[in-house]
Coordinates of C-alpha atoms in Angstrom, one line a residue:
X1 CA 74.7 80.7 98.9
X2 CA 76.9 82.0 101.9
X3 CA 78.1 85.5 101.9
X4 CA 81.6 84.2 101.0
X5 CA 80.2 82.2 98.2
X6 CA 78.4 85.3 96.7
X7 CA 81.3 87.5 96.9
X8 CA 83.5 84.8 95.4
X9 CA 81.0 84.5 92.5
X10 CA 80.6 88.2 92.1
X11 CA 84.2 88.9 92.0
X12 CA 84.4 86.0 89.1
X13 CA 81.7 88.2 87.2
X14 CA 83.3 91.2 87.5
X15 CA 87.0 90.3 86.3
X16 CA 85.1 88.5 83.3
X17 CA 83.6 91.5 82.4
X18 CA 86.9 93.6 82.7
X19 CA 88.7 91.0 80.6
X20 CA 86.1 90.2 77.7
X21 CA 84.7 93.6 77.3
X22 CA 87.9 95.7 77.1
X23 CA 89.2 94.2 73.7
X24 CA 92.3 96.2 72.6
X25 CA 91.9 99.0 75.4
X26 CA 94.7 98.6 78.0
X27 CA 93.6 97.0 81.2
X28 CA 94.9 99.8 83.1
X29 CA 92.8 102.4 81.1
X30 CA 89.9 100.5 80.9
X31 CA 89.5 100.2 84.5
X32 CA 88.0 103.6 84.8
X33 CA 84.9 102.2 82.7
X34 CA 84.2 99.3 84.8
X35 CA 84.8 101.1 88.0
X36 CA 82.9 104.1 86.8
X37 CA 79.8 102.0 85.7
X38 CA 79.9 100.1 89.1
X39 CA 79.8 103.6 90.8
X40 CA 77.1 104.8 88.7
X41 CA 74.8 101.7 89.3
X42 CA 75.6 102.0 93.4
X43 CA 74.7 105.9 93.6
X44 CA 71.5 105.4 91.4
X45 CA 70.4 102.5 93.6
X46 CA 71.3 104.3 96.9
X47 CA 69.4 107.5 95.7
X48 CA 66.1 105.5 94.6
X49 CA 66.5 103.9 97.7
X50 CA 66.5 107.1 99.5
X51 CA 63.6 108.5 97.7
X52 CA 61.3 105.5 98.2
X53 CA 62.1 105.4 101.9
X54 CA 61.2 101.4 102.3
X55 CA 57.5 102.4 100.8
X56 CA 56.8 99.2 98.5
X57 CA 54.0 101.3 96.7
X58 CA 56.9 103.9 95.4
X59 CA 58.8 102.7 92.1
X60 CA 61.6 105.9 91.6
X61 CA 62.8 104.4 88.2
X62 CA 59.2 104.4 87.0
X63 CA 58.2 107.9 88.0
X64 CA 58.0 110.6 85.2
X65 CA 60.8 113.3 85.8
X66 CA 58.1 116.0 85.6
X67 CA 56.9 114.8 89.0
X68 CA 60.1 115.9 90.9
X69 CA 59.4 119.3 92.7
X70 CA 62.1 121.9 93.4
X71 CA 61.7 120.9 97.2
X72 CA 62.1 117.6 96.5
X73 CA 65.2 118.1 94.8
X74 CA 66.6 120.7 97.5
X75 CA 65.9 118.2 100.2
X76 CA 67.7 115.2 98.4
X77 CA 70.7 116.9 97.4
X78 CA 71.0 118.3 101.2
X79 CA 70.9 114.8 102.6
X80 CA 72.4 112.8 99.9
X81 CA 74.7 115.4 98.2
X82 CA 73.6 115.0 94.6
X83 CA 70.3 114.3 92.6
X84 CA 69.5 111.9 89.7
X85 CA 66.2 112.3 88.0
X86 CA 64.3 108.7 87.5
X87 CA 65.1 108.8 83.5
X88 CA 69.0 109.3 84.4
X89 CA 69.2 105.9 86.7
X90 CA 71.4 103.3 85.8
X91 CA 68.5 100.8 85.7
X92 CA 66.6 102.7 82.8
X93 CA 69.9 103.4 80.8
X94 CA 70.8 99.6 81.1
X95 CA 67.6 98.6 79.6
X96 CA 68.0 100.5 76.4
X97 CA 72.1 100.3 76.4
X98 CA 72.2 98.0 73.3
X99 CA 69.9 99.8 71.2
X100 CA 70.9 103.5 72.0
X101 CA 72.7 104.9 69.2
X102 CA 73.3 108.4 71.5
X103 CA 74.6 106.3 74.5
X104 CA 78.0 107.9 74.8
X105 CA 76.7 111.5 74.8
X106 CA 73.8 110.5 76.8
X107 CA 76.0 109.0 79.5
X108 CA 78.2 112.3 79.5
X109 CA 75.0 114.4 79.7
X110 CA 74.0 112.4 82.7
X111 CA 77.4 112.4 84.6
X112 CA 77.6 116.3 84.1
X113 CA 74.3 116.6 85.4
X114 CA 74.7 114.7 88.7
X115 CA 77.8 116.6 89.2
X116 CA 76.4 119.9 88.7
X117 CA 73.2 119.0 90.8
X118 CA 75.5 119.7 93.8
X119 CA 76.8 123.1 92.8
X120 CA 76.2 125.7 95.5
X121 CA 75.8 123.1 98.1
X122 CA 77.9 121.8 100.9
X123 CA 78.8 118.6 98.9
X124 CA 80.0 120.2 95.7
X125 CA 83.5 119.8 96.2
X126 CA 82.8 116.0 97.0
X127 CA 80.8 115.4 93.7
X128 CA 82.4 117.7 91.3
X129 CA 84.6 115.9 89.0
X130 CA 83.7 112.4 90.0
X131 CA 83.1 111.1 86.7
X132 CA 86.0 113.0 84.9
X133 CA 87.7 109.6 84.1
X134 CA 84.7 108.0 82.6
X135 CA 85.3 109.7 79.2
X136 CA 82.5 108.3 77.1
X137 CA 84.2 110.1 73.8
X138 CA 87.5 108.7 74.4
X139 CA 89.1 107.1 71.2
X140 CA 90.4 104.4 73.5
X141 CA 86.7 102.7 73.6
X142 CA 86.8 102.7 69.5
X143 CA 87.2 104.7 66.6
X144 CA 83.8 105.2 65.6
X145 CA 80.7 106.3 67.6
X146 CA 79.2 102.8 66.9
X147 CA 82.4 101.3 68.3
X148 CA 82.3 103.4 71.6
X149 CA 78.6 102.6 72.0
X150 CA 79.0 98.8 71.6
X151 CA 81.7 98.6 74.3
X152 CA 80.0 101.3 76.6
X153 CA 76.8 99.0 76.3
X154 CA 78.9 96.1 76.9
X155 CA 80.0 97.3 80.0
X156 CA 77.0 98.8 81.4
X157 CA 74.9 95.4 80.6
X158 CA 77.9 93.3 82.4
X159 CA 77.5 95.4 85.6
X160 CA 73.9 95.7 85.3
X161 CA 74.0 91.8 85.5
X162 CA 76.1 91.6 88.4
X163 CA 74.4 89.8 91.4
X164 CA 74.6 92.5 93.8
X165 CA 71.1 92.3 95.0
X166 CA 69.1 95.4 96.1
X167 CA 70.7 98.1 97.8
X168 CA 68.6 98.1 100.8
X169 CA 69.3 94.4 101.3
X170 CA 73.2 95.1 100.6
X171 CA 74.3 95.1 104.2
X172 CA 77.6 93.1 103.5
X173 CA 78.8 96.0 101.6
X174 CA 79.0 94.0 98.1
X175 CA 79.4 97.0 96.4
X176 CA 82.3 98.1 98.0
X177 CA 84.0 94.7 98.1
X178 CA 83.5 94.5 94.4
X179 CA 84.9 97.8 93.9
X180 CA 88.1 97.0 96.1
X181 CA 88.4 93.6 94.3
X182 CA 88.7 95.4 91.0
X183 CA 91.2 97.9 92.3
X184 CA 93.1 95.4 93.7
X185 CA 93.2 93.1 90.5
X186 CA 94.3 96.0 88.4
X187 CA 97.1 97.1 90.9
X188 CA 98.4 93.6 90.9
X189 CA 98.5 93.8 87.2
X190 CA 99.8 97.1 86.8
X191 CA 103.2 96.6 88.3
X192 CA 104.8 99.6 90.1
X193 CA 101.9 102.0 89.1
X194 CA 99.4 99.9 90.8
X195 CA 101.4 99.8 93.9
X196 CA 101.4 103.5 94.4
X197 CA 97.6 103.9 95.0
X198 CA 96.6 100.8 96.8
X199 CA 97.7 98.8 99.8
X200 CA 96.7 95.5 99.9
X201 CA 94.1 94.7 102.4
X202 CA 96.1 92.4 104.6
X203 CA 98.7 95.1 105.2
X204 CA 96.0 97.9 105.6
X205 CA 94.2 95.7 108.2
X206 CA 97.4 95.7 110.3
X207 CA 97.9 99.3 110.1
X208 CA 94.5 100.2 110.8
X209 CA 94.5 98.1 113.8
X210 CA 97.8 99.7 115.0
X211 CA 96.7 103.5 114.7
X212 CA 93.3 102.7 116.4
X213 CA 94.8 100.2 119.0
X214 CA 92.7 100.4 122.3
X215 CA 91.0 103.6 121.3
X216 CA 87.6 103.3 122.2
X217 CA 86.5 106.2 119.9
X218 CA 88.5 108.6 117.8
X219 CA 87.6 111.9 116.7
X220 CA 88.6 111.4 113.0
X221 CA 91.0 109.4 110.9
X222 CA 93.3 110.9 108.4
X223 CA 95.7 109.6 105.3
X224 CA 98.1 112.3 104.1
X225 CA 98.9 109.9 100.9
X226 CA 95.5 108.1 100.7
X227 CA 95.4 106.7 97.2
X228 CA 92.3 105.1 96.5
X229 CA 91.5 105.0 100.1
X230 CA 92.0 101.6 100.9
X231 CA 93.6 102.2 104.3
X232 CA 91.1 104.4 105.7
X233 CA 88.3 102.1 104.7
X234 CA 90.1 99.3 106.6
X235 CA 89.5 101.3 110.0
X236 CA 85.7 101.3 109.0
X237 CA 85.8 97.6 108.3
X238 CA 87.3 96.6 111.5
X239 CA 85.6 99.0 114.0
X240 CA 82.2 100.1 114.6
X241 CA 81.0 102.9 112.4
X242 CA 80.4 105.1 115.3
X243 CA 83.8 104.8 116.8
X244 CA 85.0 107.3 114.1
X245 CA 82.9 110.6 115.2
X246 CA 83.9 113.0 112.6
X247 CA 84.7 111.0 109.7
X248 CA 87.5 110.2 107.3
X249 CA 90.1 112.5 105.9
X250 CA 92.8 112.3 103.0
X251 CA 94.8 114.0 100.5
X252 CA 96.2 112.6 97.0
X253 CA 98.2 114.0 94.5
X254 CA 97.0 111.9 91.5
X255 CA 93.8 113.2 90.1
X256 CA 92.6 109.8 88.8
X257 CA 93.3 108.3 92.3
X258 CA 91.6 110.9 94.2
X259 CA 88.7 110.3 92.2
X260 CA 88.9 106.5 93.0
X261 CA 89.4 107.7 96.8
X262 CA 85.9 109.7 96.6
X263 CA 84.0 106.7 94.7
X264 CA 85.1 104.3 97.3
X265 CA 84.0 106.2 100.3
X266 CA 80.6 106.3 98.6
X267 CA 80.5 102.8 97.7
X268 CA 81.2 102.0 101.3
X269 CA 78.1 104.0 102.1
X270 CA 80.1 106.8 103.7
X271 CA 77.9 109.9 103.0
X272 CA 79.5 113.0 101.6
X273 CA 79.5 114.6 105.2
X274 CA 81.5 112.0 106.6
X275 CA 84.6 112.2 104.3
X276 CA 86.7 115.0 103.1
X277 CA 89.1 113.8 100.2
X278 CA 91.5 116.7 98.8
X279 CA 93.6 116.8 95.6
X280 CA 96.8 118.2 96.3
X281 CA 100.7 118.0 97.2
X282 CA 100.5 117.0 100.9
X283 CA 104.3 118.2 101.3
X284 CA 103.9 121.5 100.0
X285 CA 100.2 122.2 99.6
X286 CA 98.9 120.5 102.9
X287 CA 95.0 120.6 103.5
X288 CA 93.4 120.1 107.0
X289 CA 95.4 122.2 109.0
X290 CA 92.3 123.8 110.4
X291 CA 91.2 120.1 111.4
X292 CA 94.1 118.8 113.1
X293 CA 94.6 117.2 115.5
X294 CA 93.7 113.6 114.4
X295 CA 93.5 110.4 117.0
X296 CA 94.3 108.1 114.2
X297 CA 96.7 108.5 111.3
X298 CA 97.6 105.7 108.7
X299 CA 99.6 106.0 105.5
X300 CA 101.6 104.4 102.8
X301 CA 103.2 107.3 101.3
X302 CA 105.4 106.9 98.1
X303 CA 108.9 105.5 98.9
X304 CA 112.0 107.9 98.5
X305 CA 110.2 110.4 96.1
X306 CA 112.0 113.6 95.2
X307 CA 110.6 116.8 96.6
X308 CA 111.6 120.7 96.7
X309 CA 113.1 120.2 100.1
X310 CA 115.7 122.8 100.8
X311 CA 115.0 124.5 97.5
X312 CA 112.2 126.2 99.2
X313 CA 113.8 128.3 102.1
X314 CA 110.2 128.5 103.7
X315 CA 109.7 125.1 104.5
X316 CA 112.6 124.9 107.5
X317 CA 110.3 127.3 109.1
X318 CA 107.0 125.4 108.3
X319 CA 105.8 124.3 111.8
X320 CA 105.9 120.7 110.5
X321 CA 109.5 120.9 109.8
X322 CA 110.9 123.1 111.9
X323 CA 111.0 121.2 115.2
X324 CA 113.4 118.6 113.8
X325 CA 115.7 121.5 112.5
X326 CA 116.4 120.0 109.2
X327 CA 114.5 118.8 106.4
X328 CA 114.3 115.5 104.6
X329 CA 116.8 115.0 101.6
X330 CA 115.6 116.4 98.2
X331 CA 115.8 113.0 96.8
X332 CA 114.0 111.1 99.5
X333 CA 111.0 112.7 100.9
X334 CA 109.9 109.7 103.2
X335 CA 110.7 111.6 106.4
X336 CA 108.7 114.8 105.3
X337 CA 105.6 112.5 105.4
X338 CA 106.6 111.1 108.7
X339 CA 107.3 114.6 110.2
X340 CA 103.7 115.8 108.6
X341 CA 102.0 113.0 110.0
X342 CA 103.4 113.6 113.4
X343 CA 102.3 117.3 113.5
X344 CA 98.9 116.0 112.4
X345 CA 98.6 113.7 115.5
X346 CA 96.7 114.4 118.3
X347 CA 98.2 113.6 122.0
X348 CA 96.1 110.5 122.5
X349 CA 96.5 109.0 118.9
X350 CA 98.8 107.1 116.9
X351 CA 100.1 107.1 113.5
X352 CA 101.1 103.9 111.7
X353 CA 103.1 104.8 108.5
X354 CA 104.5 102.1 106.1
X355 CA 108.3 103.3 105.3
X356 CA 111.3 102.4 103.2
X357 CA 113.6 100.5 105.3
X358 CA 116.8 102.7 104.2
X359 CA 115.7 105.8 106.3
X360 CA 115.9 103.9 109.6
X361 CA 119.8 103.6 109.2
X362 CA 121.1 106.1 106.6
X363 CA 123.2 109.1 107.9
X364 CA 122.8 112.8 107.3
X365 CA 119.4 114.8 107.7
X366 CA 117.9 111.4 108.1
X367 CA 119.7 110.5 110.8
X368 CA 118.9 114.0 112.6
X369 CA 115.5 113.5 112.1
X370 CA 115.4 110.2 113.9
X371 CA 117.2 111.9 116.8
X372 CA 114.5 114.3 117.2
X373 CA 112.1 111.7 117.1
X374 CA 113.6 109.4 119.5
X375 CA 115.0 112.4 121.5
X376 CA 111.1 113.5 121.9
X377 CA 110.0 109.9 122.7
X378 CA 107.7 110.0 119.7
X379 CA 108.7 106.2 118.4
X380 CA 106.6 103.5 119.6
X381 CA 107.4 100.6 117.7
X382 CA 109.2 99.8 114.4
X383 CA 108.2 96.7 112.6
X384 CA 109.7 95.1 109.9
X385 CA 107.9 93.0 107.3
X386 CA 108.2 90.1 104.8
X387 CA 109.3 91.0 101.4
X388 CA 106.9 90.8 98.5
X389 CA 103.6 92.1 100.5
X390 CA 103.1 94.8 97.9
X391 CA 102.0 95.3 94.5
X392 CA 105.0 96.6 92.3
X393 CA 107.7 95.9 94.6
X394 CA 109.4 93.2 96.4
X395 CA 111.3 95.2 99.1
X396 CA 110.7 94.3 102.6
X397 CA 109.0 97.4 104.2
X398 CA 109.0 98.6 107.8
X399 CA 105.9 100.2 109.5
X400 CA 106.6 103.1 111.8
X401 CA 104.3 103.7 114.9
X402 CA 104.2 107.2 116.4
X403 CA 102.6 108.3 119.7
X404 CA 102.7 111.4 121.7
X405 CA 101.5 109.3 124.9
X406 CA 104.2 106.9 125.7
X407 CA 104.7 106.2 129.5
X408 CA 108.4 105.1 129.3
X409 CA 111.2 105.9 126.8
X410 CA 111.7 102.4 125.4
X411 CA 111.6 101.7 121.7
X412 CA 109.8 98.6 120.4
X413 CA 111.2 96.6 117.9
X414 CA 109.3 93.7 116.1
X415 CA 110.7 91.3 113.5
X416 CA 107.7 90.1 111.5
X417 CA 109.8 89.4 108.5
X418 CA 109.2 85.6 109.0
X419 CA 105.3 86.3 109.1
X420 CA 103.9 85.4 105.5
X421 CA 101.9 83.1 103.5
X422 CA 103.1 82.5 99.8
X423 CA 100.0 83.3 97.6
X424 CA 100.3 83.6 93.7
X425 CA 103.1 86.3 92.8
X426 CA 102.9 88.0 96.1
X427 CA 102.9 87.1 100.2
X428 CA 100.2 87.9 102.3
X429 CA 99.7 88.6 105.9
X430 CA 97.3 86.3 107.4
X431 CA 94.8 87.1 110.2
X432 CA 97.0 84.9 112.6
X433 CA 100.1 86.8 111.5
X434 CA 98.4 90.0 112.5
X435 CA 97.2 88.8 115.7
X436 CA 100.6 87.5 116.6
X437 CA 102.0 91.0 115.9
X438 CA 99.2 93.0 117.7
X439 CA 99.8 90.9 120.8
X440 CA 103.5 91.7 121.3
X441 CA 102.8 95.2 120.4
X442 CA 100.4 95.2 123.2
X443 CA 102.5 93.1 125.6
X444 CA 105.7 95.1 124.8
X445 CA 107.2 92.0 126.0
X446 CA 110.6 90.5 124.8
X447 CA 110.3 87.8 122.6
X448 CA 113.4 85.8 121.1
X449 CA 114.1 86.5 117.6
X450 CA 110.9 88.3 117.6
X451 CA 110.5 91.3 119.8
X452 CA 112.6 93.6 121.8
X453 CA 111.9 96.5 123.7
X454 CA 115.2 98.7 123.9
X455 CA 116.2 101.6 126.3
X456 CA 116.7 105.1 125.1
X457 CA 120.2 105.1 125.9
X458 CA 121.1 102.1 123.8
X459 CA 119.2 103.7 120.8
X460 CA 121.0 106.9 121.2
X461 CA 124.5 105.2 121.7
X462 CA 123.7 103.3 118.0
X463 CA 123.7 106.8 116.6
X464 CA 119.8 106.6 116.6
X465 CA 119.8 103.6 114.3
X466 CA 116.2 102.3 114.2
X467 CA 116.5 99.2 111.9
X468 CA 115.2 96.3 113.6
X469 CA 117.9 93.9 112.8
X470 CA 120.1 95.8 114.7
X471 CA 118.1 95.2 118.0
X472 CA 116.4 91.8 117.2
X473 CA 118.7 88.7 116.8
X474 CA 117.9 86.7 113.8
X475 CA 117.2 83.1 114.5
X476 CA 120.1 80.9 113.7
X477 CA 119.0 78.5 111.2
X478 CA 121.9 76.7 110.3
X479 CA 122.0 73.0 111.5
X480 CA 123.7 71.8 114.7
X481 CA 126.5 69.8 114.2
X482 CA 127.7 67.4 116.9
X483 CA 131.1 67.2 116.5
X484 CA 132.1 64.2 118.6
X485 CA 129.5 62.2 116.6
X486 CA 131.0 63.3 113.3
X487 CA 134.6 62.6 114.3
X488 CA 133.4 58.9 115.1
X489 CA 131.7 58.7 111.8
X490 CA 134.6 59.8 109.8
X491 CA 137.0 57.3 111.6
X492 CA 134.6 54.5 110.9
X493 CA 134.6 55.8 107.2
X494 CA 138.4 56.2 107.2
X495 CA 138.9 52.5 108.7
X496 CA 136.4 51.0 106.1
X497 CA 138.4 52.9 103.2
X498 CA 141.6 51.5 104.5
X499 CA 140.4 48.2 104.6
X500 CA 138.9 48.7 101.2
X501 CA 142.5 49.5 100.0
X502 CA 144.0 46.4 101.4
X503 CA 141.4 44.4 99.7
X504 CA 142.1 45.9 96.3
X505 CA 146.1 45.5 96.8
X506 CA 145.4 41.8 97.5
X507 CA 143.3 41.4 94.3
X508 CA 145.8 43.2 92.3
X509 CA 148.5 41.1 93.6
X510 CA 146.8 38.0 92.7
X511 CA 145.9 39.4 89.1
X512 CA 149.5 40.3 88.5
X513 CA 150.8 36.8 89.9
X514 CA 148.4 34.8 87.6
X515 CA 149.5 36.9 84.7
X516 CA 153.3 35.9 85.4

């Protein structure tokens, strides 16, 4: 079986678990249990593989907990970030899951122990609360302990039966792929709420390539509204692991999604010391001020959300917003995220940000911020995408590419609204579409109806309007009509009609004559 076939088979198995086991539990709520069980299996196998260190004579799951010394535990936590005793491993819990009358409380105890094992170590903030959304006592699992245990056992046994193979042989990241498959399917079925935390892989791929374009190495990559981390992980997937020297940084305002992002990092085999995810409101409680600048920034922030804006008089003096001289409107925080990203961007890097299209042409404060960005030559490219590429919204979004190292003052506009492939309920970007966009992004050449490099003066004269449609003429798809040919056809038709009328008159006259 090829890796592609294996992945497809695995995805079918996972979705079957998610649908068959959940019963009356809402799918959006139940995702936490399937995702949590998958994560529990992953870190168990990851940890056992680390302890065994390739020695076939050691089977960590079969060892008694009593053989674990404080020195072994201390060394493991410093390296892996957490500790799991043999009896706590997923495989041992799965064996007796169906007959364990205290399964729900046993799981809760194990999860608490794994999290607390990191207390006092550098990994504590990365491990703390990871299982918070895997609530084994929740009534969503059933009204009785027996019902809860039955459903938990079904999830555990289902995940145990997934054909993922041994951890040490899992070089194609099947764990991570399985996790992202689940997240994307839940997002697709969750409507608007799903789109808020997951950027489809095909769009993520384009954004990651834009942000890291022609950078042989970056110090670190950052997403100020990271959701489940899908954008950051695309950077890892499409570039050598060593190209991102100091790791992956992200901030997320939603606690459940923040946990998903941290789990997602572990599941893609990114160790705790190579990622830093923080929980909080990026606009008013930003982290990583001491870690900036970043050579690559990727982001799909929430569209036109409300924020405190001018109601907080200190924000106009914030070094992220002060240079523009104006704050983003309180009802539309889009440009607040853009200015935040710009402030965190290094002099050699790029930021690729998904934006609501209205911010590129509206007046008021948003126009003033566009003027600041263009006058200071930060806008490298604006790319309009096709509609219906994202979960939960059909709007045609725009990607804004910011750079602090442009060699001229032109702004590139790319109309990629015609590049999409219809697939189920959403459109997708194919690899060929992404290659087409990246090729013109690289060349900066003008292509009729597709790309245009516009001088600063023209943008300024157009009131700093940055809408792609203002600079890239849409292709005229109307049918070209040959007037001479059409007139000739009309003349022929008129002649035939005239003759037909004469023939009818003759017939009518003959009929009337016979009647007389």
